[in-house]
Amino acid sequence: MDGPPARLRAEDTRPELTPFRHAWRLAVCLVFGLVVWSQATANEWNDHRAIFWGEVVLGVAAFVLVVFRRRAPVTVAAIVAVMSAFSGLASGPATLSAVSVATLRRPLPIIGIGLLNFACAMTYTLYAPFDLSGPIWVSVVINLVTNAAMMGWGMYLGSRRELLWTLHQRASRAEAEQELRVAQGRSQERERIAREMHDVLAHRITQISMQSAALAFRDDLEADELRAGLGEIQGKSNEAINELRGVLGVLRDQATGELVDGPQPTYSDLAALVSESRDNGLHVEFSDRVDRSDGEVPDVVGRALYRIIQEGLTNATKHAPGAVVRIALSGSPADGIDFQIRNPLGFAVGSAPGAGLGLVGLSERAELRGGTLVHGREGTTFVLRGWIPWST
């Protein structure tokens, strides 16, 4: 089980430092350090040569250390700050490392490094071998303002980096979610096409299976009767192929997902479907008590009912050949349409294979239209019933 999302760390939002970014940062540090150190270089070179070279060594060491500030920002900032108390050249790296700590936006390190930098800067100001040109409070104010400014700048950079990182992550998530929605849409489209193919072909193929099985058990057929039976099988096969081409060749309306090209069955085609099943030897009792005085059944509703009844007839042909199938439809524009298909449970041997996927698809089709569909056994009868609203 996944735990709670990890808290965003400031370190995660920092951009990668390229050689150019490293170079210009170090160049700015060098300029700043030279400006601070320049006040003491003349006296040191003339009277305190050892201090001069000591500042150079500490300054170079500070520049080396500041390169590793991202690995241990607080530690590097503290060490370089102490170096800046004895080397004006190290004040540049000390400033950079302090800004780096401030970008993390952690109160304790910011306060600690800020105070340490101020103390070290005042130490260098008071004890370096050069004369102050003004009162001590001026140096105090300058160092306070400088430290506050660099810490504020670092906190601003950290906040801006986090904002940019957050926006980037949101954009990435939005793109990933969009790709996921597209993939889900394609998957749903494949499922809809598969259900449509099942609904279209299962009925025809079941008829072909039953007719071919009947021919296989008839030894008394004349040649003309055999040709006629085979002709019917060929006709059903051609119809199945044409309907399959119709399913695969249609274009779908992007807004509703409905099939918009090619002839699609409607409510008015139910009578022909029932008549065709009767011609194939199925006993069908069809009761249509739908009130259409105020208008015909909408095409999308009629199409759903057609597929549901087609699947019911297909199942009856598979599992209870020769049984009586009772179909009852009733309803009105205000009440929607109730449907029910009943047939005795069959015991046919060698029934066409199936896994109930058609019934699952019908349930999804009915739910897609805002209706319901249930199926199951009631005693010795298999019942498929449900309801679909008139307008979906």
Coordinates of C-alpha atoms in Angstrom, one line a residue:
M1 CA 0.0 0.0 0.0
D2 CA 1.4 3.4 -1.0
G3 CA 2.2 5.8 1.8
P4 CA 1.5 9.5 1.8
P5 CA 3.4 11.6 -0.8
A6 CA 6.8 12.7 0.3
R7 CA 7.2 16.4 1.3
L8 CA 8.7 18.5 -1.3
R9 CA 12.4 19.3 -0.5
A10 CA 14.0 22.6 -1.5
E11 CA 17.0 20.6 -2.8
D12 CA 14.7 18.9 -5.3
T13 CA 13.8 22.2 -7.0
R14 CA 17.3 23.4 -7.7
P15 CA 18.3 23.5 -11.3
E16 CA 21.3 21.6 -12.4
L17 CA 24.5 23.7 -12.5
T18 CA 26.1 23.7 -15.9
P19 CA 29.8 24.7 -16.3
F20 CA 28.7 28.1 -17.4
R21 CA 26.6 28.7 -14.3
H22 CA 29.4 27.5 -12.1
A23 CA 31.8 29.9 -13.9
W24 CA 29.8 33.1 -13.6
R25 CA 29.0 32.5 -10.0
L26 CA 32.6 32.0 -9.1
A27 CA 33.5 35.1 -11.2
V28 CA 31.1 37.2 -9.2
C29 CA 32.5 35.8 -6.0
L30 CA 36.0 36.6 -7.1
V31 CA 35.1 40.2 -7.9
F32 CA 33.3 40.6 -4.6
G33 CA 36.2 39.1 -2.6
L34 CA 38.8 41.3 -4.4
V35 CA 36.7 44.4 -3.6
V36 CA 36.7 43.5 0.1
W37 CA 40.3 42.4 0.2
S38 CA 41.6 45.4 -1.8
Q39 CA 41.3 47.7 1.3
A40 CA 44.0 45.6 3.0
T41 CA 46.3 44.4 0.2
A42 CA 48.6 47.4 0.2
N43 CA 49.4 47.3 3.9
E44 CA 49.6 43.5 3.9
W45 CA 52.0 43.4 1.0
N46 CA 54.3 46.1 2.5
D47 CA 54.1 45.3 6.2
H48 CA 52.4 41.9 6.7
R49 CA 53.6 39.7 3.9
A50 CA 52.7 36.5 5.8
I51 CA 49.1 37.7 6.4
F52 CA 48.9 38.5 2.6
W53 CA 49.8 35.0 1.6
G54 CA 47.6 33.6 4.4
E55 CA 44.6 35.4 3.0
V56 CA 45.4 34.1 -0.5
V57 CA 45.6 30.5 0.7
L58 CA 42.4 30.8 2.7
G59 CA 40.7 32.5 -0.2
V60 CA 41.7 29.8 -2.7
A61 CA 40.6 27.1 -0.2
A62 CA 37.2 28.9 0.2
F63 CA 36.7 28.9 -3.6
V64 CA 37.4 25.1 -3.7
L65 CA 35.0 24.4 -0.8
V66 CA 32.2 26.5 -2.3
V67 CA 32.0 24.2 -5.3
F68 CA 30.7 21.5 -3.0
R69 CA 28.1 23.7 -1.3
R70 CA 25.1 21.7 -2.7
R71 CA 26.3 18.5 -1.1
A72 CA 26.6 20.0 2.4
P73 CA 25.3 23.5 2.2
V74 CA 25.2 24.4 5.9
T75 CA 28.6 22.8 6.7
V76 CA 30.3 24.5 3.7
A77 CA 28.7 27.8 4.5
A78 CA 29.9 27.7 8.1
I79 CA 33.5 26.7 7.3
V80 CA 33.8 29.4 4.5
A81 CA 32.2 32.0 6.8
V82 CA 34.9 31.3 9.4
M83 CA 37.6 31.6 6.7
S84 CA 36.2 35.0 5.7
A85 CA 37.0 36.2 9.2
F86 CA 40.7 35.9 8.3
S87 CA 40.6 36.4 4.5
G88 CA 38.8 39.2 2.7
L89 CA 39.2 37.1 -0.5
A90 CA 37.0 34.4 1.1
S91 CA 34.1 36.9 1.6
G92 CA 32.9 36.2 -2.0
P93 CA 32.6 32.4 -1.4
A94 CA 31.1 33.1 2.0
T95 CA 28.4 35.2 0.4
L96 CA 27.6 32.6 -2.3
S97 CA 27.4 29.8 0.2
A98 CA 25.1 31.8 2.5
V99 CA 22.8 32.6 -0.4
S100 CA 22.8 28.9 -1.2
V101 CA 21.7 28.1 2.4
A102 CA 19.0 30.7 2.2
T103 CA 17.5 29.1 -1.0
L104 CA 16.6 26.1 1.2
R105 CA 14.3 28.4 3.2
R106 CA 14.9 26.7 6.6
P107 CA 14.7 29.2 9.4
L108 CA 17.4 27.8 11.8
P109 CA 20.2 27.5 9.1
I110 CA 19.3 30.9 7.7
I111 CA 19.5 32.6 11.1
G112 CA 22.6 30.7 12.2
I113 CA 24.6 31.3 9.0
G114 CA 23.4 34.9 8.8
L115 CA 24.7 35.6 12.3
L116 CA 27.9 33.8 11.7
N117 CA 28.6 35.7 8.5
F118 CA 27.9 39.0 10.3
A119 CA 30.2 38.1 13.1
C120 CA 33.0 37.0 10.8
A121 CA 32.6 40.1 8.6
M122 CA 32.8 42.3 11.7
T123 CA 35.9 40.4 12.9
Y124 CA 37.7 41.0 9.6
T125 CA 36.6 44.6 9.6
L126 CA 37.9 45.2 13.1
Y127 CA 41.2 43.3 13.0
A128 CA 42.3 43.4 9.3
P129 CA 45.4 45.6 8.8
F130 CA 43.7 48.6 7.4
D131 CA 42.3 51.8 8.9
L132 CA 38.5 52.3 9.1
S133 CA 37.5 55.5 7.5
G134 CA 34.4 56.0 9.6
P135 CA 32.7 55.1 12.9
I136 CA 32.2 51.5 13.8
W137 CA 28.4 51.7 13.6
V138 CA 28.7 52.4 9.9
S139 CA 30.5 49.0 9.4
V140 CA 27.8 47.4 11.6
V141 CA 25.0 48.8 9.5
I142 CA 26.7 47.9 6.2
N143 CA 27.4 44.3 7.3
L144 CA 23.8 43.9 8.6
V145 CA 22.2 45.2 5.5
T146 CA 24.5 43.1 3.3
N147 CA 23.8 39.9 5.2
A148 CA 20.0 40.6 5.3
A149 CA 20.0 41.4 1.5
M150 CA 21.9 38.2 0.5
M151 CA 19.7 36.1 2.8
G152 CA 16.5 37.7 1.4
W153 CA 17.8 37.2 -2.2
G154 CA 18.5 33.5 -1.4
M155 CA 15.0 33.0 0.0
Y156 CA 13.5 34.7 -3.0
L157 CA 15.4 32.4 -5.4
G158 CA 14.3 29.3 -3.4
S159 CA 10.7 30.4 -3.5
R160 CA 10.9 31.1 -7.2
R161 CA 12.5 27.8 -7.9
E162 CA 9.9 25.9 -6.0
L163 CA 7.1 27.8 -7.8
L164 CA 8.7 26.9 -11.2
W165 CA 9.2 23.3 -10.2
T166 CA 5.6 23.1 -9.0
L167 CA 4.3 24.5 -12.3
H168 CA 6.5 22.1 -14.2
Q169 CA 5.2 19.2 -12.2
R170 CA 1.6 20.3 -12.7
A171 CA 2.2 20.6 -16.5
S172 CA 3.8 17.1 -16.5
R173 CA 0.9 15.6 -14.6
A174 CA -1.6 17.3 -16.8
E175 CA 0.2 15.9 -19.9
A176 CA 0.4 12.4 -18.3
E177 CA -3.3 12.6 -17.4
Q178 CA -4.2 13.7 -20.9
E179 CA -2.3 10.8 -22.4
L180 CA -4.0 8.5 -19.9
R181 CA -7.4 9.8 -20.9
V182 CA -6.5 9.3 -24.6
A183 CA -5.4 5.7 -23.8
Q184 CA -8.6 5.1 -21.8
G185 CA -10.7 6.6 -24.6
R186 CA -9.0 4.3 -27.1
S187 CA -9.6 1.3 -24.8
Q188 CA -13.2 2.2 -24.4
E189 CA -13.6 2.6 -28.1
R190 CA -12.1 -0.8 -28.7
E191 CA -14.5 -2.3 -26.1
R192 CA -17.5 -0.6 -27.8
I193 CA -16.5 -1.8 -31.2
A194 CA -16.0 -5.3 -29.7
R195 CA -19.5 -5.3 -28.2
E196 CA -20.9 -4.0 -31.4
M197 CA -19.2 -6.7 -33.4
H198 CA -20.5 -9.3 -30.9
D199 CA -24.0 -8.0 -31.1
V200 CA -24.0 -8.0 -34.9
L201 CA -22.2 -11.2 -35.6
A202 CA -23.4 -13.5 -32.8
H203 CA -26.9 -13.6 -34.1
R204 CA -25.9 -14.4 -37.6
I205 CA -23.3 -16.9 -36.7
T206 CA -25.7 -18.7 -34.3
Q207 CA -28.2 -19.0 -37.2
I208 CA -25.5 -20.4 -39.5
S209 CA -24.4 -22.9 -36.8
M210 CA -27.9 -24.1 -36.2
Q211 CA -28.7 -24.4 -40.0
S212 CA -25.5 -26.3 -40.7
A213 CA -26.1 -28.6 -37.7
A214 CA -29.6 -29.3 -39.1
L215 CA -28.2 -30.1 -42.5
A216 CA -25.6 -32.4 -41.0
F217 CA -28.4 -34.6 -39.3
R218 CA -30.6 -34.7 -42.4
D219 CA -29.9 -37.8 -44.5
D220 CA -33.1 -37.6 -46.5
L221 CA -32.6 -34.3 -48.2
E222 CA -32.7 -34.1 -52.0
A223 CA -30.0 -32.3 -53.9
D224 CA -32.3 -29.2 -54.4
E225 CA -33.1 -29.1 -50.7
L226 CA -29.5 -29.4 -49.8
R227 CA -28.5 -26.6 -52.2
A228 CA -31.3 -24.4 -50.8
G229 CA -30.1 -25.0 -47.3
L230 CA -26.5 -24.3 -48.3
G231 CA -27.7 -21.2 -50.1
E232 CA -29.3 -20.0 -46.9
I233 CA -26.1 -20.5 -45.0
Q234 CA -24.2 -18.6 -47.7
G235 CA -26.8 -15.8 -47.5
K236 CA -26.4 -15.6 -43.7
S237 CA -22.6 -15.6 -44.1
N238 CA -22.8 -12.7 -46.6
E239 CA -25.0 -10.8 -44.3
A240 CA -22.6 -11.3 -41.4
I241 CA -19.7 -10.2 -43.6
N242 CA -21.6 -7.1 -44.7
E243 CA -22.6 -6.2 -41.2
L244 CA -19.0 -6.7 -40.0
R245 CA -17.8 -4.3 -42.7
G246 CA -20.4 -1.8 -41.6
V247 CA -19.2 -2.0 -38.0
L248 CA -15.5 -1.6 -39.0
G249 CA -16.2 1.1 -41.5
V250 CA -18.3 3.5 -39.5
L251 CA -17.2 6.9 -38.1
R252 CA -18.1 7.9 -34.6
D253 CA -19.4 11.2 -33.5
Q254 CA -16.6 12.7 -31.3
A255 CA -19.1 14.4 -28.9
T256 CA -21.5 11.5 -28.3
G257 CA -19.6 8.4 -29.3
E258 CA -22.6 7.3 -31.4
L259 CA -22.3 5.6 -34.7
V260 CA -23.1 8.2 -37.4
D261 CA -22.4 6.4 -40.7
G262 CA -23.9 3.3 -42.1
P263 CA -27.4 1.9 -41.6
Q264 CA -28.0 1.1 -38.0
P265 CA -31.0 -0.7 -36.6
T266 CA -33.8 1.2 -34.9
Y267 CA -37.0 0.4 -33.0
S268 CA -38.9 0.0 -36.3
D269 CA -36.6 -2.9 -37.2
L270 CA -37.6 -5.0 -34.3
A271 CA -40.5 -6.6 -36.2
A272 CA -38.2 -7.7 -39.0
L273 CA -35.8 -9.1 -36.4
V274 CA -38.6 -11.2 -34.8
S275 CA -39.9 -12.3 -38.2
E276 CA -36.4 -13.4 -39.2
S277 CA -36.1 -15.5 -36.1
R278 CA -39.4 -17.1 -36.7
D279 CA -38.3 -17.9 -40.3
N280 CA -35.3 -19.7 -38.8
G281 CA -37.5 -22.0 -36.7
L282 CA -37.6 -20.1 -33.4
H283 CA -41.1 -19.7 -31.8
V284 CA -41.4 -16.1 -30.7
E285 CA -44.3 -14.3 -29.0
F286 CA -43.8 -10.6 -29.4
S287 CA -45.9 -8.1 -27.5
D288 CA -45.3 -4.4 -28.3
R289 CA -47.3 -2.1 -26.0
V290 CA -45.1 1.0 -26.3
D291 CA -47.1 4.2 -26.6
R292 CA -45.7 6.0 -29.7
S293 CA -48.6 8.4 -30.2
D294 CA -46.4 11.4 -29.3
G295 CA -43.5 10.4 -31.5
E296 CA -41.3 7.5 -32.5
V297 CA -38.7 6.0 -30.1
P298 CA -35.4 7.8 -30.3
D299 CA -32.9 6.1 -32.5
V300 CA -30.3 5.6 -29.8
V301 CA -32.9 3.9 -27.6
G302 CA -34.3 1.8 -30.4
R303 CA -30.8 0.7 -31.3
A304 CA -30.1 -0.4 -27.7
L305 CA -33.4 -2.3 -27.5
Y306 CA -32.7 -3.9 -30.9
R307 CA -29.3 -5.2 -29.7
I308 CA -30.8 -6.4 -26.4
I309 CA -33.6 -8.3 -28.1
Q310 CA -31.2 -9.6 -30.7
E311 CA -28.9 -11.0 -28.0
G312 CA -31.9 -12.5 -26.1
L313 CA -33.0 -14.3 -29.3
T314 CA -29.4 -15.5 -29.9
N315 CA -29.1 -16.9 -26.4
A316 CA -32.5 -18.7 -26.8
T317 CA -31.4 -20.2 -30.2
K318 CA -28.1 -21.4 -28.6
H319 CA -29.4 -22.8 -25.4
A320 CA -33.1 -23.6 -25.9
P321 CA -33.7 -24.4 -29.6
G322 CA -37.3 -25.0 -30.3
A323 CA -38.5 -23.4 -27.1
V324 CA -41.0 -20.5 -27.0
V325 CA -39.4 -17.1 -26.5
R326 CA -41.7 -14.4 -25.1
I327 CA -40.8 -10.8 -25.7
A328 CA -42.7 -8.0 -24.0
L329 CA -42.2 -4.3 -24.5
S330 CA -44.2 -1.5 -22.8
G331 CA -43.8 2.1 -21.9
S332 CA -44.2 5.7 -22.9
P333 CA -42.2 8.9 -23.4
A334 CA -42.9 9.8 -19.7
D335 CA -42.2 6.4 -18.2
G336 CA -39.4 5.0 -20.4
I337 CA -39.5 1.5 -21.9
D338 CA -39.7 -1.7 -19.9
F339 CA -38.5 -4.8 -21.7
Q340 CA -38.6 -8.5 -20.8
I341 CA -37.4 -11.6 -22.6
R342 CA -38.3 -15.1 -21.2
N343 CA -37.5 -18.5 -22.5
P344 CA -37.3 -22.0 -20.9
L345 CA -33.9 -23.2 -19.7
G346 CA -32.6 -25.5 -22.4
F347 CA -30.6 -28.7 -22.3
A348 CA -29.2 -28.7 -25.8
V349 CA -26.1 -30.8 -26.3
G350 CA -23.4 -29.2 -28.4
S351 CA -24.7 -25.7 -28.0
A352 CA -22.6 -23.0 -29.6
P353 CA -19.8 -21.8 -27.2
G354 CA -20.2 -18.7 -25.2
A355 CA -19.0 -17.1 -21.9
G356 CA -21.8 -14.6 -21.1
L357 CA -19.9 -11.7 -22.6
G358 CA -22.8 -10.7 -24.6
L359 CA -25.0 -10.3 -21.5
V360 CA -22.3 -8.3 -19.8
G361 CA -22.1 -6.0 -22.8
L362 CA -25.9 -5.6 -22.8
S363 CA -25.8 -4.5 -19.1
E364 CA -23.1 -1.9 -20.0
R365 CA -25.1 -0.8 -23.0
A366 CA -28.3 -0.3 -20.9
E367 CA -26.3 1.5 -18.2
L368 CA -24.7 3.8 -20.8
R369 CA -28.3 4.8 -21.8
G370 CA -29.1 5.5 -18.2
G371 CA -31.2 2.4 -17.8
T372 CA -30.9 -1.0 -16.1
L373 CA -30.7 -4.6 -17.1
V374 CA -30.7 -7.8 -15.1
H375 CA -30.8 -11.4 -16.1
G376 CA -30.9 -14.8 -14.4
R377 CA -33.0 -17.9 -13.7
E378 CA -36.5 -17.9 -12.4
G379 CA -37.4 -21.5 -11.8
T380 CA -37.1 -23.2 -15.1
T381 CA -37.1 -20.0 -17.1
F382 CA -34.3 -17.7 -18.1
V383 CA -35.4 -14.1 -17.8
L384 CA -33.8 -10.9 -19.2
R385 CA -35.5 -7.7 -18.2
G386 CA -34.7 -4.1 -17.7
W387 CA -35.7 -0.5 -18.4
I388 CA -34.4 2.3 -20.6
P389 CA -35.4 5.9 -20.4
W390 CA -37.1 7.3 -23.5
S391 CA -34.7 10.2 -23.8
T392 CA -31.0 9.5 -23.0

